[in-house]
Amino acid sequence: MREDIVVSIGGSILLPKEDDIEGLKNLSKMLLKVSEDFNLYLVTGGGRIARKYIRWGRSLGVDEAALDELGIRTSRLNARLLILALGKKVYPVPALGFDEAISAGNHYNIVTMGGTHPGHTTDAVSAMLAERLRCKRLINVTSVDGVYSDDPRLDKEATRFDRLDHDELISIVGKNEGRAGPNVVFDPLAAKIIKRAGIKTYIVSGDDLKNIEAAIKDEEFHGTIIGDT
Ligand code: UTP
């Protein structure tokens, strides 16, 4: 039987640079190839566009939940762009909720989704979808090459982990302050969900398509594996 697999794709991975669509085209080609062997559920983040909207909204002085809504809408917009890049084999709209994603997955090899409700990020959406689908593995494609003891962009001394158990991940990401548009490697709520559901999670950098493909196929890859061994 084909394995159901959720791939969480940060918005900054879909569109790493302003006005550069080549990366999205190449990512889509790889995903289409992999979808011949796996049922893919692709959860897209809001990335740079979400952060811009959240920053503009915050300077208007609105509440955090209203800012979260801006993030949700931009993550769905990114899912739509990914759908257009993927072509005909994909469920033609971003699923708005888990029931829709699951039933669309009965008819399509690829289903996309953005955010759902205020208060978390698309990492949490991907963890909840993986839990609903009873997935054994979740792939998180992000802008760093794994989980570090601290943010490697801010702390040059931070060390990278090849493996972590669920509790170790929870204590590393637990420092998040909980405002709209956080930029931590993995959402603390997502970390709790993968623990309770016992989902092995692979954190992998978005800059090497072969490496992402290897992670999806459960082959050797460079990144961090989270799960109890
Ligand atoms: P992202 O999932 O894109 O956050 O959601 P991120 O991890 O900071 O960014 P990238 O894409 O991986 O670089 C963006 C924002 O949208 C709101 C939150 O404010 C989140 O920080 N959001 C998203 C929600 O409130 N609920 C959701 O289900 C998804």
PDB file of C-alpha atoms and ligand atoms in Angstrom:
ATOM      1  CA  MET A   1       0.000   0.000   0.000  1.00  0.00           C
ATOM      2  CA  ARG A   2       1.198   3.539  -0.759  1.00  0.00           C
ATOM      3  CA  GLU A   3       2.362   5.430   2.318  1.00  0.00           C
ATOM      4  CA  ASP A   4       0.532   8.653   3.253  1.00  0.00           C
ATOM      5  CA  ILE A   5       3.123  11.292   3.980  1.00  0.00           C
ATOM      6  CA  VAL A   6       2.756  14.905   5.085  1.00  0.00           C
ATOM      7  CA  VAL A   7       5.413  17.348   3.918  1.00  0.00           C
ATOM      8  CA  SER A   8       5.462  20.731   5.613  1.00  0.00           C
ATOM      9  CA  ILE A   9       7.045  23.269   3.266  1.00  0.00           C
ATOM     10  CA  GLY A  10       7.996  26.637   4.729  1.00  0.00           C
ATOM     11  CA  GLY A  11       6.931  29.618   2.635  1.00  0.00           C
ATOM     12  CA  SER A  12      10.569  30.683   2.436  1.00  0.00           C
ATOM     13  CA  ILE A  13      11.318  27.357   0.712  1.00  0.00           C
ATOM     14  CA  LEU A  14       8.593  27.736  -1.919  1.00  0.00           C
ATOM     15  CA  LEU A  15       9.702  31.248  -2.774  1.00  0.00           C
ATOM     16  CA  PRO A  16      13.219  31.744  -1.445  1.00  0.00           C
ATOM     17  CA  LYS A  17      13.864  34.941  -3.405  1.00  0.00           C
ATOM     18  CA  GLU A  18      11.787  37.805  -4.715  1.00  0.00           C
ATOM     19  CA  ASP A  19      10.753  37.179  -8.350  1.00  0.00           C
ATOM     20  CA  ASP A  20      12.478  33.785  -8.689  1.00  0.00           C
ATOM     21  CA  ILE A  21      10.091  31.022  -9.672  1.00  0.00           C
ATOM     22  CA  GLU A  22      12.696  28.448 -10.829  1.00  0.00           C
ATOM     23  CA  GLY A  23      13.042  26.959  -7.338  1.00  0.00           C
ATOM     24  CA  LEU A  24       9.275  26.362  -7.160  1.00  0.00           C
ATOM     25  CA  LYS A  25       9.291  24.709 -10.606  1.00  0.00           C
ATOM     26  CA  ASN A  26      12.120  22.339  -9.631  1.00  0.00           C
ATOM     27  CA  LEU A  27      10.537  21.520  -6.274  1.00  0.00           C
ATOM     28  CA  SER A  28       7.255  20.733  -8.047  1.00  0.00           C
ATOM     29  CA  LYS A  29       8.990  18.410 -10.520  1.00  0.00           C
ATOM     30  CA  MET A  30      10.556  16.456  -7.657  1.00  0.00           C
ATOM     31  CA  LEU A  31       7.232  16.264  -5.772  1.00  0.00           C
ATOM     32  CA  LEU A  32       5.408  15.020  -8.877  1.00  0.00           C
ATOM     33  CA  LYS A  33       8.016  12.286  -9.309  1.00  0.00           C
ATOM     34  CA  VAL A  34       7.774  11.216  -5.650  1.00  0.00           C
ATOM     35  CA  SER A  35       3.953  11.224  -5.843  1.00  0.00           C
ATOM     36  CA  GLU A  36       4.161   8.214  -8.177  1.00  0.00           C
ATOM     37  CA  ASP A  37       5.046   6.146  -5.084  1.00  0.00           C
ATOM     38  CA  PHE A  38       3.596   8.108  -2.138  1.00  0.00           C
ATOM     39  CA  ASN A  39       0.338   9.931  -1.304  1.00  0.00           C
ATOM     40  CA  LEU A  40       1.599  13.432  -0.634  1.00  0.00           C
ATOM     41  CA  TYR A  41      -0.110  15.952   1.641  1.00  0.00           C
ATOM     42  CA  LEU A  42       1.736  19.244   1.206  1.00  0.00           C
ATOM     43  CA  VAL A  43       1.246  21.906   3.861  1.00  0.00           C
ATOM     44  CA  THR A  44       2.622  25.288   2.820  1.00  0.00           C
ATOM     45  CA  GLY A  45       3.731  28.136   5.062  1.00  0.00           C
ATOM     46  CA  GLY A  46       3.294  31.847   4.496  1.00  0.00           C
ATOM     47  CA  GLY A  47       6.985  32.793   4.409  1.00  0.00           C
ATOM     48  CA  ARG A  48       8.158  36.283   3.564  1.00  0.00           C
ATOM     49  CA  ILE A  49       4.748  37.452   2.337  1.00  0.00           C
ATOM     50  CA  ALA A  50       3.070  36.418   5.605  1.00  0.00           C
ATOM     51  CA  ARG A  51       5.741  38.139   7.642  1.00  0.00           C
ATOM     52  CA  LYS A  52       5.279  41.345   5.604  1.00  0.00           C
ATOM     53  CA  TYR A  53       1.497  41.329   6.083  1.00  0.00           C
ATOM     54  CA  ILE A  54       1.826  40.528   9.788  1.00  0.00           C
ATOM     55  CA  ARG A  55       4.316  43.369  10.213  1.00  0.00           C
ATOM     56  CA  TRP A  56       1.998  45.809   8.406  1.00  0.00           C
ATOM     57  CA  GLY A  57      -0.990  44.604  10.423  1.00  0.00           C
ATOM     58  CA  ARG A  58       0.921  44.867  13.679  1.00  0.00           C
ATOM     59  CA  SER A  59       1.811  48.481  12.924  1.00  0.00           C
ATOM     60  CA  LEU A  60      -1.946  49.113  12.581  1.00  0.00           C
ATOM     61  CA  GLY A  61      -2.247  48.031  16.211  1.00  0.00           C
ATOM     62  CA  VAL A  62      -4.633  45.086  15.673  1.00  0.00           C
ATOM     63  CA  ASP A  63      -4.904  41.963  17.851  1.00  0.00           C
ATOM     64  CA  GLU A  64      -2.677  38.897  17.395  1.00  0.00           C
ATOM     65  CA  ALA A  65      -5.542  36.698  16.137  1.00  0.00           C
ATOM     66  CA  ALA A  66      -6.251  39.165  13.317  1.00  0.00           C
ATOM     67  CA  LEU A  67      -2.554  38.964  12.394  1.00  0.00           C
ATOM     68  CA  ASP A  68      -2.744  35.170  12.462  1.00  0.00           C
ATOM     69  CA  GLU A  69      -5.598  35.393   9.914  1.00  0.00           C
ATOM     70  CA  LEU A  70      -3.240  37.285   7.583  1.00  0.00           C
ATOM     71  CA  GLY A  71      -0.731  34.454   7.982  1.00  0.00           C
ATOM     72  CA  ILE A  72      -3.395  31.809   7.287  1.00  0.00           C
ATOM     73  CA  ARG A  73      -4.550  33.568   4.090  1.00  0.00           C
ATOM     74  CA  THR A  74      -0.992  33.925   2.760  1.00  0.00           C
ATOM     75  CA  SER A  75      -0.195  30.260   3.474  1.00  0.00           C
ATOM     76  CA  ARG A  76      -3.291  29.310   1.432  1.00  0.00           C
ATOM     77  CA  LEU A  77      -2.199  31.691  -1.319  1.00  0.00           C
ATOM     78  CA  ASN A  78       1.173  29.903  -1.412  1.00  0.00           C
ATOM     79  CA  ALA A  79      -0.653  26.554  -1.559  1.00  0.00           C
ATOM     80  CA  ARG A  80      -2.562  27.838  -4.600  1.00  0.00           C
ATOM     81  CA  LEU A  81       0.670  28.821  -6.319  1.00  0.00           C
ATOM     82  CA  LEU A  82       2.099  25.365  -5.603  1.00  0.00           C
ATOM     83  CA  ILE A  83      -1.063  23.789  -7.074  1.00  0.00           C
ATOM     84  CA  LEU A  84      -0.564  25.806 -10.256  1.00  0.00           C
ATOM     85  CA  ALA A  85       3.065  24.683 -10.448  1.00  0.00           C
ATOM     86  CA  LEU A  86       2.087  21.025  -9.912  1.00  0.00           C
ATOM     87  CA  GLY A  87      -0.554  20.922 -12.652  1.00  0.00           C
ATOM     88  CA  LYS A  88      -3.411  18.471 -13.095  1.00  0.00           C
ATOM     89  CA  LYS A  89      -2.548  15.636 -10.710  1.00  0.00           C
ATOM     90  CA  VAL A  90      -3.253  17.659  -7.595  1.00  0.00           C
ATOM     91  CA  TYR A  91      -6.521  18.401  -5.747  1.00  0.00           C
ATOM     92  CA  PRO A  92      -7.289  21.745  -7.375  1.00  0.00           C
ATOM     93  CA  VAL A  93      -7.804  23.895  -4.256  1.00  0.00           C
ATOM     94  CA  PRO A  94      -6.018  24.100  -0.898  1.00  0.00           C
ATOM     95  CA  ALA A  95      -8.013  22.013   1.601  1.00  0.00           C
ATOM     96  CA  LEU A  96      -9.496  24.309   4.251  1.00  0.00           C
ATOM     97  CA  GLY A  97      -9.558  21.638   6.944  1.00  0.00           C
ATOM     98  CA  PHE A  98      -8.450  18.108   7.795  1.00  0.00           C
ATOM     99  CA  ASP A  99     -11.660  16.327   6.751  1.00  0.00           C
ATOM    100  CA  GLU A 100     -11.476  17.928   3.330  1.00  0.00           C
ATOM    101  CA  ALA A 101      -7.767  17.051   2.971  1.00  0.00           C
ATOM    102  CA  ILE A 102      -8.380  13.434   3.950  1.00  0.00           C
ATOM    103  CA  SER A 103     -11.318  12.930   1.618  1.00  0.00           C
ATOM    104  CA  ALA A 104      -9.483  14.681  -1.261  1.00  0.00           C
ATOM    105  CA  GLY A 105      -6.581  12.286  -0.636  1.00  0.00           C
ATOM    106  CA  ASN A 106      -8.879   9.389  -1.540  1.00  0.00           C
ATOM    107  CA  HIS A 107      -9.035  10.725  -5.100  1.00  0.00           C
ATOM    108  CA  TYR A 108      -5.753  12.567  -5.675  1.00  0.00           C
ATOM    109  CA  ASN A 109      -2.072  11.636  -5.177  1.00  0.00           C
ATOM    110  CA  ILE A 110      -1.311  15.162  -4.013  1.00  0.00           C
ATOM    111  CA  VAL A 111      -3.364  17.381  -1.703  1.00  0.00           C
ATOM    112  CA  THR A 112      -2.298  20.798  -0.445  1.00  0.00           C
ATOM    113  CA  MET A 113      -3.273  22.766   2.615  1.00  0.00           C
ATOM    114  CA  GLY A 114      -2.313  26.067   4.250  1.00  0.00           C
ATOM    115  CA  GLY A 115      -3.170  27.255   7.754  1.00  0.00           C
ATOM    116  CA  THR A 116      -6.399  26.564   9.624  1.00  0.00           C
ATOM    117  CA  HIS A 117      -6.985  28.513  12.864  1.00  0.00           C
ATOM    118  CA  PRO A 118      -5.211  31.325  14.751  1.00  0.00           C
ATOM    119  CA  GLY A 119      -2.690  30.495  17.427  1.00  0.00           C
ATOM    120  CA  HIS A 120      -0.207  28.189  15.741  1.00  0.00           C
ATOM    121  CA  THR A 121       1.775  27.798  12.505  1.00  0.00           C
ATOM    122  CA  THR A 122       1.533  25.449   9.545  1.00  0.00           C
ATOM    123  CA  ASP A 123       4.002  23.114  11.322  1.00  0.00           C
ATOM    124  CA  ALA A 124       1.180  22.404  13.795  1.00  0.00           C
ATOM    125  CA  VAL A 125      -1.290  21.966  10.904  1.00  0.00           C
ATOM    126  CA  SER A 126       1.042  19.403   9.324  1.00  0.00           C
ATOM    127  CA  ALA A 127       1.459  17.555  12.645  1.00  0.00           C
ATOM    128  CA  MET A 128      -2.344  17.455  13.166  1.00  0.00           C
ATOM    129  CA  LEU A 129      -2.924  16.260   9.597  1.00  0.00           C
ATOM    130  CA  ALA A 130      -0.262  13.561  10.038  1.00  0.00           C
ATOM    131  CA  GLU A 131      -1.976  12.521  13.285  1.00  0.00           C
ATOM    132  CA  ARG A 132      -5.378  12.340  11.564  1.00  0.00           C
ATOM    133  CA  LEU A 133      -3.908  10.275   8.739  1.00  0.00           C
ATOM    134  CA  ARG A 134      -2.061   8.042  11.252  1.00  0.00           C
ATOM    135  CA  CYS A 135       1.207   8.733   9.443  1.00  0.00           C
ATOM    136  CA  LYS A 136       4.349   7.161  10.819  1.00  0.00           C
ATOM    137  CA  ARG A 137       6.547   9.971   9.480  1.00  0.00           C
ATOM    138  CA  LEU A 138       6.332  13.719   8.903  1.00  0.00           C
ATOM    139  CA  ILE A 139       8.789  15.718   6.779  1.00  0.00           C
ATOM    140  CA  ASN A 140       9.456  19.330   7.689  1.00  0.00           C
ATOM    141  CA  VAL A 141      11.276  21.280   4.991  1.00  0.00           C
ATOM    142  CA  THR A 142      12.728  24.436   6.423  1.00  0.00           C
ATOM    143  CA  SER A 143      15.480  27.036   5.972  1.00  0.00           C
ATOM    144  CA  VAL A 144      18.017  25.410   8.326  1.00  0.00           C
ATOM    145  CA  ASP A 145      19.650  22.001   7.965  1.00  0.00           C
ATOM    146  CA  GLY A 146      18.262  20.563  11.187  1.00  0.00           C
ATOM    147  CA  VAL A 147      17.508  21.375  14.793  1.00  0.00           C
ATOM    148  CA  TYR A 148      20.229  23.300  16.655  1.00  0.00           C
ATOM    149  CA  SER A 149      20.724  23.922  20.365  1.00  0.00           C
ATOM    150  CA  ASP A 150      20.032  27.623  19.583  1.00  0.00           C
ATOM    151  CA  ASP A 151      19.183  29.631  16.451  1.00  0.00           C
ATOM    152  CA  PRO A 152      22.298  29.097  14.276  1.00  0.00           C
ATOM    153  CA  ARG A 153      21.672  32.409  12.487  1.00  0.00           C
ATOM    154  CA  LEU A 154      22.090  34.245  15.789  1.00  0.00           C
ATOM    155  CA  ASP A 155      24.472  31.974  17.696  1.00  0.00           C
ATOM    156  CA  LYS A 156      27.544  30.717  15.823  1.00  0.00           C
ATOM    157  CA  GLU A 157      28.319  28.301  18.681  1.00  0.00           C
ATOM    158  CA  ALA A 158      24.971  26.484  18.333  1.00  0.00           C
ATOM    159  CA  THR A 159      25.315  22.737  17.742  1.00  0.00           C
ATOM    160  CA  ARG A 160      23.248  20.689  15.296  1.00  0.00           C
ATOM    161  CA  PHE A 161      21.600  17.438  16.313  1.00  0.00           C
ATOM    162  CA  ASP A 162      21.368  14.385  14.029  1.00  0.00           C
ATOM    163  CA  ARG A 163      18.779  12.812  16.350  1.00  0.00           C
ATOM    164  CA  LEU A 164      16.545  14.005  19.164  1.00  0.00           C
ATOM    165  CA  ASP A 165      13.766  12.347  21.099  1.00  0.00           C
ATOM    166  CA  HIS A 166      10.380  14.073  21.315  1.00  0.00           C
ATOM    167  CA  ASP A 167      10.990  15.497  24.796  1.00  0.00           C
ATOM    168  CA  GLU A 168      14.349  16.956  23.805  1.00  0.00           C
ATOM    169  CA  LEU A 169      12.697  18.744  20.859  1.00  0.00           C
ATOM    170  CA  ILE A 170       9.943  20.092  23.127  1.00  0.00           C
ATOM    171  CA  SER A 171      12.479  21.584  25.508  1.00  0.00           C
ATOM    172  CA  ILE A 172      14.491  23.179  22.655  1.00  0.00           C
ATOM    173  CA  VAL A 173      11.526  24.806  20.876  1.00  0.00           C
ATOM    174  CA  GLY A 174       9.600  25.597  24.082  1.00  0.00           C
ATOM    175  CA  LYS A 175      11.218  29.021  24.377  1.00  0.00           C
ATOM    176  CA  ASN A 176       8.921  30.463  21.658  1.00  0.00           C
ATOM    177  CA  GLU A 177       7.049  33.617  22.720  1.00  0.00           C
ATOM    178  CA  GLY A 178       3.724  32.803  20.977  1.00  0.00           C
ATOM    179  CA  ARG A 179       3.123  35.921  18.858  1.00  0.00           C
ATOM    180  CA  ALA A 180       1.958  35.909  15.219  1.00  0.00           C
ATOM    181  CA  GLY A 181       4.758  35.150  12.742  1.00  0.00           C
ATOM    182  CA  PRO A 182       7.272  33.359  14.977  1.00  0.00           C
ATOM    183  CA  ASN A 183      10.371  32.023  13.295  1.00  0.00           C
ATOM    184  CA  VAL A 184      11.386  28.922  15.242  1.00  0.00           C
ATOM    185  CA  VAL A 185      12.563  25.747  13.516  1.00  0.00           C
ATOM    186  CA  PHE A 186       9.508  23.758  14.649  1.00  0.00           C
ATOM    187  CA  ASP A 187       6.299  25.011  16.272  1.00  0.00           C
ATOM    188  CA  PRO A 188       6.108  23.987  19.989  1.00  0.00           C
ATOM    189  CA  LEU A 189       2.491  22.834  19.531  1.00  0.00           C
ATOM    190  CA  ALA A 190       3.595  20.659  16.599  1.00  0.00           C
ATOM    191  CA  ALA A 191       6.334  19.208  18.816  1.00  0.00           C
ATOM    192  CA  LYS A 192       3.686  18.148  21.379  1.00  0.00           C
ATOM    193  CA  ILE A 193       1.428  16.626  18.731  1.00  0.00           C
ATOM    194  CA  ILE A 194       4.155  14.502  17.143  1.00  0.00           C
ATOM    195  CA  LYS A 195       5.034  13.266  20.627  1.00  0.00           C
ATOM    196  CA  ARG A 196       1.498  12.191  21.555  1.00  0.00           C
ATOM    197  CA  ALA A 197       0.940  10.600  18.144  1.00  0.00           C
ATOM    198  CA  GLY A 198       4.397   8.970  18.103  1.00  0.00           C
ATOM    199  CA  ILE A 199       5.223  10.464  14.692  1.00  0.00           C
ATOM    200  CA  LYS A 200       8.848  10.326  13.594  1.00  0.00           C
ATOM    201  CA  THR A 201       9.706  13.738  12.145  1.00  0.00           C
ATOM    202  CA  TYR A 202      12.493  14.583   9.727  1.00  0.00           C
ATOM    203  CA  ILE A 203      13.730  18.175   9.698  1.00  0.00           C
ATOM    204  CA  VAL A 204      15.470  18.883   6.419  1.00  0.00           C
ATOM    205  CA  SER A 205      16.824  21.955   4.645  1.00  0.00           C
ATOM    206  CA  GLY A 206      15.009  23.195   1.543  1.00  0.00           C
ATOM    207  CA  ASP A 207      18.129  24.034  -0.435  1.00  0.00           C
ATOM    208  CA  ASP A 208      18.891  20.513  -1.714  1.00  0.00           C
ATOM    209  CA  LEU A 209      16.078  18.780  -3.610  1.00  0.00           C
ATOM    210  CA  LYS A 210      17.850  15.409  -3.647  1.00  0.00           C
ATOM    211  CA  ASN A 211      18.134  15.543   0.128  1.00  0.00           C
ATOM    212  CA  ILE A 212      14.397  16.351   0.513  1.00  0.00           C
ATOM    213  CA  GLU A 213      13.562  13.499  -1.846  1.00  0.00           C
ATOM    214  CA  ALA A 214      15.738  11.116   0.200  1.00  0.00           C
ATOM    215  CA  ALA A 215      13.976  12.175   3.416  1.00  0.00           C
ATOM    216  CA  ILE A 216      10.525  11.596   1.878  1.00  0.00           C
ATOM    217  CA  LYS A 217      11.587   8.158   0.616  1.00  0.00           C
ATOM    218  CA  ASP A 218      13.060   7.293   4.036  1.00  0.00           C
ATOM    219  CA  GLU A 219      16.552   7.000   2.608  1.00  0.00           C
ATOM    220  CA  GLU A 220      19.674   8.422   4.223  1.00  0.00           C
ATOM    221  CA  PHE A 221      19.530  12.238   4.366  1.00  0.00           C
ATOM    222  CA  HIS A 222      21.207  15.185   6.076  1.00  0.00           C
ATOM    223  CA  GLY A 223      19.038  16.745   8.768  1.00  0.00           C
ATOM    224  CA  THR A 224      17.568  15.897  12.173  1.00  0.00           C
ATOM    225  CA  ILE A 225      15.443  12.857  12.959  1.00  0.00           C
ATOM    226  CA  ILE A 226      13.032  13.351  15.860  1.00  0.00           C
ATOM    227  CA  GLY A 227      11.581  10.284  17.444  1.00  0.00           C
ATOM    228  CA  ASP A 228      12.090   7.763  20.157  1.00  0.00           C
ATOM    229  CA  THR A 229      14.392   5.007  19.010  1.00  0.00           C
TER     230      THR A 229
HETATM  231  P1  UTP B   1       3.781  29.813   8.891  1.00  0.00           P
HETATM  232  O1  UTP B   1       3.402  28.426   9.141  1.00  0.00           O
HETATM  233  O2  UTP B   1       4.197  30.197   7.538  1.00  0.00           O
HETATM  234  O3  UTP B   1       4.892  30.281   9.955  1.00  0.00           O
HETATM  235  O4  UTP B   1       2.586  30.736   9.323  1.00  0.00           O
HETATM  236  P2  UTP B   1       6.473  30.257   9.966  1.00  0.00           P
HETATM  237  O5  UTP B   1       6.890  28.906  10.394  1.00  0.00           O
HETATM  238  O6  UTP B   1       6.891  31.418  10.787  1.00  0.00           O
HETATM  239  O7  UTP B   1       6.975  30.600   8.489  1.00  0.00           O
HETATM  240  P3  UTP B   1       7.671  29.801   7.294  1.00  0.00           P
HETATM  241  O8  UTP B   1       6.647  29.818   6.195  1.00  0.00           O
HETATM  242  O9  UTP B   1       7.984  28.408   7.770  1.00  0.00           O
HETATM  243  O10 UTP B   1       8.888  30.596   6.924  1.00  0.00           O
HETATM  244  C1  UTP B   1       2.719  32.156   9.318  1.00  0.00           C
HETATM  245  C2  UTP B   1       1.860  32.744  10.386  1.00  0.00           C
HETATM  246  O11 UTP B   1       0.472  32.528  10.056  1.00  0.00           O
HETATM  247  C3  UTP B   1      -0.315  32.319  11.223  1.00  0.00           C
HETATM  248  C4  UTP B   1       0.672  32.487  12.401  1.00  0.00           C
HETATM  249  O12 UTP B   1       0.699  33.839  12.786  1.00  0.00           O
HETATM  250  C5  UTP B   1       2.003  32.108  11.761  1.00  0.00           C
HETATM  251  O13 UTP B   1       3.091  32.623  12.469  1.00  0.00           O
HETATM  252  N1  UTP B   1      -0.959  30.985  11.168  1.00  0.00           N
HETATM  253  C6  UTP B   1      -0.575  30.043  10.261  1.00  0.00           C
HETATM  254  C7  UTP B   1      -1.997  30.694  12.038  1.00  0.00           C
HETATM  255  O14 UTP B   1      -2.367  31.499  12.892  1.00  0.00           O
HETATM  256  N2  UTP B   1      -2.632  29.470  11.957  1.00  0.00           N
HETATM  257  C8  UTP B   1      -2.268  28.526  11.064  1.00  0.00           C
HETATM  258  O15 UTP B   1      -2.877  27.426  11.035  1.00  0.00           O
HETATM  259  C9  UTP B   1      -1.185  28.822  10.208  1.00  0.00           C
END
